[in-house]
Coordinates of C-alpha atoms and ligand atoms in Angstrom, one line a residue:
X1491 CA 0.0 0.0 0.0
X1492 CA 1.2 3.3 -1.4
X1493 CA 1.3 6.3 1.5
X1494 CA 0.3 9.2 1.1
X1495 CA 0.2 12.6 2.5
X1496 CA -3.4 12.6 3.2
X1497 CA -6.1 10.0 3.2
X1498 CA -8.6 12.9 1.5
X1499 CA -7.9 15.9 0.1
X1500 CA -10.7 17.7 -1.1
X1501 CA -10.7 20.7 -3.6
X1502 CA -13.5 23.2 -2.6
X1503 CA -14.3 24.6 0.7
X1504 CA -18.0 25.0 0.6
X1505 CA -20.9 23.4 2.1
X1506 CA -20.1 19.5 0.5
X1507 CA -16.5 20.2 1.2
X1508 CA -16.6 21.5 3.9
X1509 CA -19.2 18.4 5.9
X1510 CA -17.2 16.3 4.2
X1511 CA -13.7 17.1 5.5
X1512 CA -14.9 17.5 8.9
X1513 CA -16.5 14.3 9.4
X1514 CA -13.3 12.9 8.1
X1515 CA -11.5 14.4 10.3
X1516 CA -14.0 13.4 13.2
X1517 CA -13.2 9.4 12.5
X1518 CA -9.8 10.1 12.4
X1519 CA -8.6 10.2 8.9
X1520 CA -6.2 12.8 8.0
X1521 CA -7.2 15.6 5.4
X1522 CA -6.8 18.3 3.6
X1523 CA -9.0 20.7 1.9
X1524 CA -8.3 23.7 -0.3
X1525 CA -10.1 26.8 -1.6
X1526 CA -8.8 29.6 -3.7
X1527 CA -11.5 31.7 -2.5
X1528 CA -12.9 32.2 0.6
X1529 CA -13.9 29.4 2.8
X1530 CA -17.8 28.6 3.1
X1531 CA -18.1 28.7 -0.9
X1532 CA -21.5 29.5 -2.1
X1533 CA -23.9 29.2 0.8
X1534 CA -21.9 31.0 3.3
X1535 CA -20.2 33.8 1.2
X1536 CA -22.1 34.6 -2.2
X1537 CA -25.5 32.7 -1.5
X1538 CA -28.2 31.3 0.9
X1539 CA -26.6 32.9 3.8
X1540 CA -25.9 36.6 2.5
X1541 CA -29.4 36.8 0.3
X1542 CA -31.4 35.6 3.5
X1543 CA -29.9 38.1 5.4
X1544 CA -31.0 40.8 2.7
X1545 CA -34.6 39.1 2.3
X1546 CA -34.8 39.2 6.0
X1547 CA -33.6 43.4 5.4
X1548 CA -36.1 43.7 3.2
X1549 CA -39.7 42.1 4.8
X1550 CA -39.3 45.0 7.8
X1551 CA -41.0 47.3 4.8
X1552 CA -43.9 44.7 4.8
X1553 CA -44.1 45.1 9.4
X1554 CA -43.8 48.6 8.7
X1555 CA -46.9 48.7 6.1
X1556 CA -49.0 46.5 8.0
X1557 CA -48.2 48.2 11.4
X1558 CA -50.8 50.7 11.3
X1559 CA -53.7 48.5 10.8
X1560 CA -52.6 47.4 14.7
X1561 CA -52.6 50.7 16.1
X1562 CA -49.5 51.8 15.1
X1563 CA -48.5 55.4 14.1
X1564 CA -46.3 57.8 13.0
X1565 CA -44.2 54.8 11.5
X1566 CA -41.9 56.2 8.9
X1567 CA -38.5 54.7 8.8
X1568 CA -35.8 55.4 6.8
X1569 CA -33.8 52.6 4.9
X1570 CA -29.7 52.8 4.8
X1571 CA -28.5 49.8 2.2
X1572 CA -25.0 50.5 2.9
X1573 CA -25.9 50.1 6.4
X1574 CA -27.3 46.4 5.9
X1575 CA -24.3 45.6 3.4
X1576 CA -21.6 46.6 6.1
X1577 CA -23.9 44.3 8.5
X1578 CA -24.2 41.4 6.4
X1579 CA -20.6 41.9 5.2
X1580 CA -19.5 41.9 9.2
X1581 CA -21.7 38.8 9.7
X1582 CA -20.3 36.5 6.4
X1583 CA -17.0 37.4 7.6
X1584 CA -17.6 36.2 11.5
X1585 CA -19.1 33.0 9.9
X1586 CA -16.0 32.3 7.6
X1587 CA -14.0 32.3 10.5
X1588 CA -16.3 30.1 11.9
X1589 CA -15.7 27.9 9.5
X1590 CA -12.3 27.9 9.7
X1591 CA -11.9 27.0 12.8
X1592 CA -14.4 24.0 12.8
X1593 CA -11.7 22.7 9.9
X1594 CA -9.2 23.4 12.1
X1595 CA -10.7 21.8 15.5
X1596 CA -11.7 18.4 13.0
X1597 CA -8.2 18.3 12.7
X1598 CA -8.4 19.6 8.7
X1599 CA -5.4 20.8 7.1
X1600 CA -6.3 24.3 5.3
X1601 CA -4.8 25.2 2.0
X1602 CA -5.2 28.5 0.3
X1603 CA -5.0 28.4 -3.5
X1604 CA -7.0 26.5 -6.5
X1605 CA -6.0 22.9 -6.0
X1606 CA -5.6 21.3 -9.9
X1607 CA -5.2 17.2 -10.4
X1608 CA -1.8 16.1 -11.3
X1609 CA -2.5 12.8 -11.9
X1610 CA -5.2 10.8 -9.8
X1611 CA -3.7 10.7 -6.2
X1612 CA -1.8 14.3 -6.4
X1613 CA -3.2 17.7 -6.2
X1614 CA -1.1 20.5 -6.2
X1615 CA -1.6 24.1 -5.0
X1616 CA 0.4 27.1 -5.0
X1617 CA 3.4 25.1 -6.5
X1618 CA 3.4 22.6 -4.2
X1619 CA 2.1 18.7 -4.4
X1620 CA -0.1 17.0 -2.0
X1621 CA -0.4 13.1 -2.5
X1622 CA -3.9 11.8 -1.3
X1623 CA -6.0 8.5 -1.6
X1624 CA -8.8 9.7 -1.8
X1625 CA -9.6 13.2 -3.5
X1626 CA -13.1 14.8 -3.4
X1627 CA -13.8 17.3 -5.4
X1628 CA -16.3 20.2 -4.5
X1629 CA -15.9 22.6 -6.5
X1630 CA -19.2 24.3 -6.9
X1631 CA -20.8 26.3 -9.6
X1632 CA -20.9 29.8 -11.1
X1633 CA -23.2 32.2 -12.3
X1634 CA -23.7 31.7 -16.4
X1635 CA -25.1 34.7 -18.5
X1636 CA -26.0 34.4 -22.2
X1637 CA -23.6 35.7 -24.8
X1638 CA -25.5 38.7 -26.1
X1639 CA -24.1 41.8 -27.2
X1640 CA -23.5 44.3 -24.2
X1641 CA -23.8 41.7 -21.6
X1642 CA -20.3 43.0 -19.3
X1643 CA -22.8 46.1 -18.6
X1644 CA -24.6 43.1 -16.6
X1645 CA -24.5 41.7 -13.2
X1646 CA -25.0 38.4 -11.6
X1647 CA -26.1 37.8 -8.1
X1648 CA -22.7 37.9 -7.0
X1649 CA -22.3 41.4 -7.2
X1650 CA -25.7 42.1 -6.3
X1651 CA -25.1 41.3 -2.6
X1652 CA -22.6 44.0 -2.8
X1653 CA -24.1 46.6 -4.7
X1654 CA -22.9 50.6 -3.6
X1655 CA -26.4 52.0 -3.6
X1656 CA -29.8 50.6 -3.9
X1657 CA -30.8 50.9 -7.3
X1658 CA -34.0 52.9 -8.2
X1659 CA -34.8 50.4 -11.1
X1660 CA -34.0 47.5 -11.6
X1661 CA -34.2 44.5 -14.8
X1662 CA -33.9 41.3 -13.6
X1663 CA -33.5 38.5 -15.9
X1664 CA -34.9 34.9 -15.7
X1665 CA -36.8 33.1 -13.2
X1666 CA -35.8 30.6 -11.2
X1667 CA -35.3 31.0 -7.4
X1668 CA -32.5 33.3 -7.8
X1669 CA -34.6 35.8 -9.8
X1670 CA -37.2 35.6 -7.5
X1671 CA -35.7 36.2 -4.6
X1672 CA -33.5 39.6 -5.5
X1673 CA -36.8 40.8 -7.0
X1674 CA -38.9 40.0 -3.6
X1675 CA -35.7 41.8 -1.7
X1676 CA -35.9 45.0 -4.3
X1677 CA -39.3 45.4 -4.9
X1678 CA -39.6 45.8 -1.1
X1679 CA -36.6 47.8 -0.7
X1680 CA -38.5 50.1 -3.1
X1681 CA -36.8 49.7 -6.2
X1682 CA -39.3 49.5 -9.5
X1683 CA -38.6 45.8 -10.2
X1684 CA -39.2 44.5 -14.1
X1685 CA -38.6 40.5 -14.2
X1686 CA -38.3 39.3 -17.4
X1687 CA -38.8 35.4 -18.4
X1688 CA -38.1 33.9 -21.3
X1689 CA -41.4 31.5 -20.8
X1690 CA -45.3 31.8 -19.8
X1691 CA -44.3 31.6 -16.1
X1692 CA -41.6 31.9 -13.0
X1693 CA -40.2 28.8 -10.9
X1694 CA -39.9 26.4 -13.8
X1695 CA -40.5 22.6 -12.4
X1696 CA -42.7 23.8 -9.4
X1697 CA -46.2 23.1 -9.3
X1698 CA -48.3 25.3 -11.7
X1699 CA -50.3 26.3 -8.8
X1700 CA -47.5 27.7 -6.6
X1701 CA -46.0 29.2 -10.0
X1702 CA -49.0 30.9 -10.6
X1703 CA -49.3 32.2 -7.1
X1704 CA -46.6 33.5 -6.3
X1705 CA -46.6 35.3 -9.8
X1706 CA -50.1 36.5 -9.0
X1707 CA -48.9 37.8 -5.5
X1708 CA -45.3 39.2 -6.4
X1709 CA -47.4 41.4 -9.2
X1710 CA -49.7 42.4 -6.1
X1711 CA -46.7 43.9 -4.7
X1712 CA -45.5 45.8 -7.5
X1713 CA -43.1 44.0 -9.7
X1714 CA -43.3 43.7 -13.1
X1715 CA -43.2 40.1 -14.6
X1716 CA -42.3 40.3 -18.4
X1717 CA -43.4 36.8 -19.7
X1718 CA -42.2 35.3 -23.0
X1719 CA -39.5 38.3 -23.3
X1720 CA -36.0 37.6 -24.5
X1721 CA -33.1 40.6 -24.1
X1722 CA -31.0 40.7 -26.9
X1723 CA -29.2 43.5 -26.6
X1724 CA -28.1 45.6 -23.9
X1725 CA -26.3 49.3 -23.7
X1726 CA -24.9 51.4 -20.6
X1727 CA -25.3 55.2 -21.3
X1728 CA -25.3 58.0 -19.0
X1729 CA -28.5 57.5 -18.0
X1730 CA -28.5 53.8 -17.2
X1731 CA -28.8 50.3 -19.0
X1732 CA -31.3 50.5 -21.7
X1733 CA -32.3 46.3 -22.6
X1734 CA -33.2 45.7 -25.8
X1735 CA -36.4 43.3 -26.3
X1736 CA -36.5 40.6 -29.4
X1737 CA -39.8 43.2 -30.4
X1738 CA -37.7 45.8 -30.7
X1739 CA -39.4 46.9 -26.7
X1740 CA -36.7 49.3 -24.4
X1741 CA -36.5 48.4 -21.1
X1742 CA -34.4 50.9 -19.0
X1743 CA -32.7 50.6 -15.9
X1744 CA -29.8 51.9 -13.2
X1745 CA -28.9 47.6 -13.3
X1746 CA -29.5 44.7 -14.8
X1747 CA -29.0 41.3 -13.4
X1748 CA -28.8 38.3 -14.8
X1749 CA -30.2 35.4 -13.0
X1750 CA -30.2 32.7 -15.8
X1751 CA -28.7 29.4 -14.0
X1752 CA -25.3 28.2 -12.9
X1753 CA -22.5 25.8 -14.3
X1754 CA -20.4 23.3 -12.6
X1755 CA -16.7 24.6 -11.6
X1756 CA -14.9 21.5 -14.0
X1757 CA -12.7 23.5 -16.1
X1758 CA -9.1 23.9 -15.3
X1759 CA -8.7 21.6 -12.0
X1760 CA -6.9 19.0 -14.2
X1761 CA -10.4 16.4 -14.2
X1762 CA -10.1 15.5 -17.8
X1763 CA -6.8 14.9 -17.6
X1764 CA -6.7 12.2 -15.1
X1765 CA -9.5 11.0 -16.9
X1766 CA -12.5 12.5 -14.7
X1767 CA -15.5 11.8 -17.2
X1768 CA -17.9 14.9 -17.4
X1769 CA -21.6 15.0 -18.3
X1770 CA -23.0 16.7 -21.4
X1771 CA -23.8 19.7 -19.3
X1772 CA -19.9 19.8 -18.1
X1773 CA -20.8 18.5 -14.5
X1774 CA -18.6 15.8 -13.1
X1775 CA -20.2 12.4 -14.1
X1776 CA -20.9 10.7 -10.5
X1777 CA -22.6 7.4 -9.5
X1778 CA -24.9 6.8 -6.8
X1779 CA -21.9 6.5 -4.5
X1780 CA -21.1 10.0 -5.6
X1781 CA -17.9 8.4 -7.3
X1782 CA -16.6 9.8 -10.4
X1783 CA -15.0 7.9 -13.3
X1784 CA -11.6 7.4 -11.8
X1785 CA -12.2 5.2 -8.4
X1786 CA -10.3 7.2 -5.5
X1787 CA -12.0 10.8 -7.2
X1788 CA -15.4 11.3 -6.0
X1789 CA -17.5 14.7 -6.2
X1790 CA -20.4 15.8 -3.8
X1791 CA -22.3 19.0 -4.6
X1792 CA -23.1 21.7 -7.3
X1793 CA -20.5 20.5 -9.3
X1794 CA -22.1 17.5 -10.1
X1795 CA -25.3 19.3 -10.6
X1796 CA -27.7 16.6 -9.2
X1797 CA -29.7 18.4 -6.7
X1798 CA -28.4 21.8 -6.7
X1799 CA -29.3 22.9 -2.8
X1800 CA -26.8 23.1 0.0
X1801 CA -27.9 20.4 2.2
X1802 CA -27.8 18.3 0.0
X1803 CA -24.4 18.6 -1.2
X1804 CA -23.8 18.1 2.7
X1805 CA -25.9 14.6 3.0
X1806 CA -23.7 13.9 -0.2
X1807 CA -20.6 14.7 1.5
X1808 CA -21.1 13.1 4.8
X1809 CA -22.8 9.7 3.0
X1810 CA -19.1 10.0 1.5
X1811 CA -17.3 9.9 4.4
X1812 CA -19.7 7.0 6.2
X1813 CA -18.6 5.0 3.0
X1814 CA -14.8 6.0 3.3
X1815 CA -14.1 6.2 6.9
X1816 CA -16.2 4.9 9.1
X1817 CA -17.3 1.2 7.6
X1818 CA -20.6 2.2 7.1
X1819 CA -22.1 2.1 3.3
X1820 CA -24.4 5.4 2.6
X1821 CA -25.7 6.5 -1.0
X1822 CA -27.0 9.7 -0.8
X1823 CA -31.0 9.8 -0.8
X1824 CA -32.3 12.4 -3.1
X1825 CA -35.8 11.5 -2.8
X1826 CA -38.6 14.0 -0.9
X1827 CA -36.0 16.4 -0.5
X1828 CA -37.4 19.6 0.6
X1829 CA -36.9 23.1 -0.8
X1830 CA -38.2 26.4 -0.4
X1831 CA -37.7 29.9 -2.4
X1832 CA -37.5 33.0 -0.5
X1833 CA -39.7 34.8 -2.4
X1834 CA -41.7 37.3 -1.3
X1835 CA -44.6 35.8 -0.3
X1836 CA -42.0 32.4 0.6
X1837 CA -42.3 29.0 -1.2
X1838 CA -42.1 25.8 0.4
X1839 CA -42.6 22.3 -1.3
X1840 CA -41.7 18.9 -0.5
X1841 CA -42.7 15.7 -2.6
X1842 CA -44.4 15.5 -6.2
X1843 CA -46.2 18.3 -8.0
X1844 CA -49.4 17.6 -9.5
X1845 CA -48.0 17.2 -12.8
X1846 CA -45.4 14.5 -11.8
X1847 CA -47.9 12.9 -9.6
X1848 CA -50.4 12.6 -12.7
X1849 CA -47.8 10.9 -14.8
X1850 CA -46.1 8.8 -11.9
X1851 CA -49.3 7.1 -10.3
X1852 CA -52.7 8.3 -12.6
X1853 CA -55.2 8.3 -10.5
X1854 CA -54.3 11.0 -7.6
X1855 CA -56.3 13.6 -5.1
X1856 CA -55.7 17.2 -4.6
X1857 CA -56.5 19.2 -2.1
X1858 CA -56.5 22.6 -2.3
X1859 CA -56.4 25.9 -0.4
X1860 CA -56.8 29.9 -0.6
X1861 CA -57.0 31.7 2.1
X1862 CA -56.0 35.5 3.0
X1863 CA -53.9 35.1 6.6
X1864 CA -54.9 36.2 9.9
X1865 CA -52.4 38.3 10.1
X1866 CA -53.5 40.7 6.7
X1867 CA -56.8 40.7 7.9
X1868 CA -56.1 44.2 10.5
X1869 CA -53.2 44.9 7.9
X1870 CA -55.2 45.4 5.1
X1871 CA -53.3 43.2 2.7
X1872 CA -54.9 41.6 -0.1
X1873 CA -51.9 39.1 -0.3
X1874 CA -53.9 35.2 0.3
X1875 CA -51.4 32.2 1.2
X1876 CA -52.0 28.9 -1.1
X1877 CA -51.3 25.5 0.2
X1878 CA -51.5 22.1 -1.9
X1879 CA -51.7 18.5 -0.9
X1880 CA -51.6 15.9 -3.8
X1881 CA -52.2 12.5 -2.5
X1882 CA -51.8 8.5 -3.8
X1883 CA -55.1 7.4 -4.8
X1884 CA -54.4 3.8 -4.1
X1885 CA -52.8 4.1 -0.8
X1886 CA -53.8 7.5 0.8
X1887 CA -49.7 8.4 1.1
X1888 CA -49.5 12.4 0.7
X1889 CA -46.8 12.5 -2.5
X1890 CA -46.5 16.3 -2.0
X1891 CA -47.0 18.9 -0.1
X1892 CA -46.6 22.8 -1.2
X1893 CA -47.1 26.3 0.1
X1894 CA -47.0 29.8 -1.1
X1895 CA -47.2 32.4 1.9
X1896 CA -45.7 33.6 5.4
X1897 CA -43.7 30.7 6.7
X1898 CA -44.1 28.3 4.0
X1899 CA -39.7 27.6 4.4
X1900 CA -40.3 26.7 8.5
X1901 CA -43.3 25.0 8.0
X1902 CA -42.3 22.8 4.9
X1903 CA -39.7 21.6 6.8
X1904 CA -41.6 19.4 9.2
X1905 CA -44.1 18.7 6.7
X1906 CA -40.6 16.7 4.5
X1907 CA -40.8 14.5 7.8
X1908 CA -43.9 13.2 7.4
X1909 CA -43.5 12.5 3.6
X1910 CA -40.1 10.9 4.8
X1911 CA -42.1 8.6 6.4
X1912 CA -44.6 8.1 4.1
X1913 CA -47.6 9.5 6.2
X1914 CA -51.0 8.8 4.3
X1915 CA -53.8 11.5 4.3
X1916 CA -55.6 10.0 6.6
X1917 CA -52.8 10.3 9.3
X1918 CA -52.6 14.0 8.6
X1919 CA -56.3 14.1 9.2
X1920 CA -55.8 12.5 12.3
X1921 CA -53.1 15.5 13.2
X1922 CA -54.6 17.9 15.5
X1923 CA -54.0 21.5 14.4
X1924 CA -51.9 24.3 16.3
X1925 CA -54.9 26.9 16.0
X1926 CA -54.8 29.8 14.6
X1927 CA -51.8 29.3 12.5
X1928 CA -51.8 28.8 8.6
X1929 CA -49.9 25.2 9.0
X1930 CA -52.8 23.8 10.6
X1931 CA -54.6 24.1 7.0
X1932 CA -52.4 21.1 6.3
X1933 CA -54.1 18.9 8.6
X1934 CA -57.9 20.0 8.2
X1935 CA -58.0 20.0 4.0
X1936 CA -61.4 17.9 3.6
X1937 CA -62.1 19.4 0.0
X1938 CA -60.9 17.5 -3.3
X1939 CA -60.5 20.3 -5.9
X1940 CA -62.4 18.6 -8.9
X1941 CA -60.6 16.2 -11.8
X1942 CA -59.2 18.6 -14.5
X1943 CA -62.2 16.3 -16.8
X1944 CA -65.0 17.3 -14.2
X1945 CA -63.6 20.3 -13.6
X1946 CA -64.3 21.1 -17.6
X1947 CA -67.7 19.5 -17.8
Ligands
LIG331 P1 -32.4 28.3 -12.2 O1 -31.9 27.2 -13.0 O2 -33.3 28.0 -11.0 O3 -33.2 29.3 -13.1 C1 -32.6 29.8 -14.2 C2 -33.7 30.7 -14.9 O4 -33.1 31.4 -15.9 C3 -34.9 30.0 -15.4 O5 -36.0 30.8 -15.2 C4 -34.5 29.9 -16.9 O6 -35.6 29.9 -17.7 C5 -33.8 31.2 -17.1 N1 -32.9 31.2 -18.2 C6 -31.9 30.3 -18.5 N2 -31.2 30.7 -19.6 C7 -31.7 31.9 -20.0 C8 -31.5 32.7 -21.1 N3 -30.5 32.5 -21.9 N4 -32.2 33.8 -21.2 C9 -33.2 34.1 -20.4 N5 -33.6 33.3 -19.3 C10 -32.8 32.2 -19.1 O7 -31.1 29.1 -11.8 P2 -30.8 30.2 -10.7 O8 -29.7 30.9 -11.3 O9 -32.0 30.9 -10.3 O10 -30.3 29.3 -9.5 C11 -29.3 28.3 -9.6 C12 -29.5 27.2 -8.7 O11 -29.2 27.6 -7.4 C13 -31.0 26.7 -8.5 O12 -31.3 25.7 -9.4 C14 -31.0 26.2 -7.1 O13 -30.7 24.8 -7.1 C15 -29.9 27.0 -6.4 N6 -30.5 28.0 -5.5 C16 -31.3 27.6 -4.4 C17 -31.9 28.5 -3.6 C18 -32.7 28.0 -2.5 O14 -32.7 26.9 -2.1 N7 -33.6 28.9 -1.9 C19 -31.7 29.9 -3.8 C20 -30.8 30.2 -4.9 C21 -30.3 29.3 -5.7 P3 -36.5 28.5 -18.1 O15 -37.3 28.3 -16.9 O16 -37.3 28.9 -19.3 O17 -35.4 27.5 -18.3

């Protein structure tokens, strides 16, 4: 047996990389991990934990709005964004040390610099090689923008969290959750928001019912959704961006953001050399065991684009580690895996959508729910919460579960247990409610909304 420096070495020091090393380290295997950036990758620095941060900025405006209707007066605040940037700025920086020194009390060797495959037990970084057994890479992704002319006037989510001012209009382009989200945190920052999608609606591969709510609602609150609109063209003058529609349309704008999807970090770590195999979409080509082509390389995470959400790349990594270190075989389970958008109203879905439901066991329920919140009653609001439950015909199990509205995020999350264990309708009827909350709809849904055929007669 060949020795090594390290038992794992791991290229990427974000969320997969990061569980992954630790646990490693936990069971006594020695490791290494580098990152040529900062350490917490995606989540911590540039992602989940920086946008949350501003969507939590942001929803005081909606307190503020609604706090009259409760007897509240006089309430005019003023809003400082380079305030809540130096805030969120101080926090991501406490949490990278954090992070650091969790590596470090595992027992992780730390290595600053981008780690490249020399051949398929050395990485080297900075100039100097590290031998390994084992090698993990966890690299991530990175924002991709189309290649249209005028496009380096454009900005990507990573420079949004950092923006100098708060702009007074904004264009924000594509709709998936990252869209969403920066236009829920403008719009209620006060910027004049214009979304534009390239299809009918936002939230592609959500239910229809959640994508047309939370389309319905994020209208309500004063952004502007630009369906079936394609940019193709884009110029930075004096006074702004001025977008270019495929009509011939001029959008303008103080910034422009592109929020079109994300691409594995693959290119220029030495993968195809060693003989890494990618996917068509450049990801690195993993089995269930999360290993890649070449036995001792394995990948957790965005960059092998399976289920592109941090906690996942986590169960990846640590089911990794089980496997490698501690005698204990664990695939990764990507089934019922919760997720939520924080949009403004929130989305939170676990499970099947109708569609997939349909096509995956025929003959299904659904149960369905509109309802304006307790809470907006005093306030005024107009804004109504949506909840879904699509159920197994045969056996009564709940196949999904999903919410648009306050909470939707925290109350998902339980709600993933219960599909977890494959709870049947019946047992959620059984559930006695927390009352008055808008989670206890879950458990008292008695309605079927009609079949789409009887629904038409
Ligand atoms: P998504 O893949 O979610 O969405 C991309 C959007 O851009 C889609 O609406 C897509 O349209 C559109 N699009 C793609 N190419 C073009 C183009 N050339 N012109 C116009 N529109 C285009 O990507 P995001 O960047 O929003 O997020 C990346 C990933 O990050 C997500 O998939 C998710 O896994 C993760 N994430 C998770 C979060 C969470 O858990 N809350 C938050 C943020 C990110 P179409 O629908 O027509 O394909």
């Amino acid at each position: 047996m060949p020795s090594y420096d390290f038992d794992l070495f791991t290229i990427g020091a974000g969320s997969g990389g990061v569980a992954a090393s630790r646990r490693a380290g936990s069971y006594g295997a020695r490791v290494a991990i580098c990152e040529e950036s900062r350490t917490g990758g995606t989540c911590v620095i540039r992602g989940c934990v920086p946008k949350k941060l501003l969507v939590y900025g942001s929803s005081f405006a909606d307190a503020f709005a609604d706090a009259p209707g409760f007897g509240w007066e006089r309430v005019r605040p003023r809003f400082d964004w380079a305030k809540l940037i130096r805030a969120k700025d101080a926090e991501i920086a406490r949490l990278e040390g954090v992070y650091k020194n969790l590596l470090e009390s595992s027992g992780v060797t730390r290595i600053e610099g981008r780690g490249r495959l020399v051949d398929r037990h050395t990485v080297e970084v900075a100039g100097r090689r590290y031998t390994a057994a084992h090698v993990l890479i966890a690299t991530g992704a990175h924002p991709v923008v189309p290649a249209i002319p005028g496009i380096e006037a454009a900005i990507t989510s990573n420079e949004a969290l950092d923006l100098e001012a708060l702009p007074r209009r904004i264009i924000i382009v594509g709709g998936g959750y990252i869209a969403v989200e920066f236009a829920g945190i403008f719009a209620s920052l006060g910027s004049e928001v214009t979304l534009v999608i390239r299809g009918e609606e936002l939230l592609n591969g959500f239910d229809d019912d959640v994508r047309a709510t939370l389309a319905l609602e994020m209208r309500g609150r004063g952004v502007e959704i630009r369906a079936r609109t394609e940019i193709v063209r884009i110029e930075k003058g004096p006074g702004g961006i001025t977008a270019t529609t495929r009509l011939g349309e001029e959008l303008g704008a103080d910034i422009i953001l592109y929020a079109t999807g994300r691409r594995p970090n693959t290119r220029g770590i030495g993968l195809e050399e060693v003989g890494v195999r990618l996917t068509e979409t450049g990801a690195v080509d993993v089995d269930e065991w999360s290993r890649t082509s070449v036995p001792n390389i394995w990948a957790v995470g965005d960059v092998t684009n399976r289920l592109n959400l941090t906690p996942v790349a986590i169960a990846e990594g640590r089911a990794l580690v089980e496997t490698l270190f501690n005698d204990n075989p664990m695939k990764p389970d990507h089934t019922n895996v919760p997720t939520a958008v924080f949009s403004q109203p929130p989305v939170g879905a676990v499970g099947l959508t109708e569609r997939q439901a349909r096509a995956a066991y025929g003959a299904i329920d659904v149960y369905r729910t509109r309802f304006k919140p307790m809470r907006n009653t005093l306030a005024g609001r107009e804004e109504r919460t949506m909840m879904k439950l699509i159920v197994d015909r045969a056996t009564d199990r709940v196949l999904g579960c999903h919410m648009v509205g306050a909470d939707a995020p925290e109350i998902i999350q339980g709600f993933a247990v219960a599909l977890k264990c494959g709870a049947t309708k019946r047992q959620f009827d059984q559930t006695i409610g927390i009352h008055p909350t808008a989670a206890e709809e879950f458990v008292t849904m008695r309605e079927k909304v009609p079949e789409p055929a009887e629904a038409a007669d």
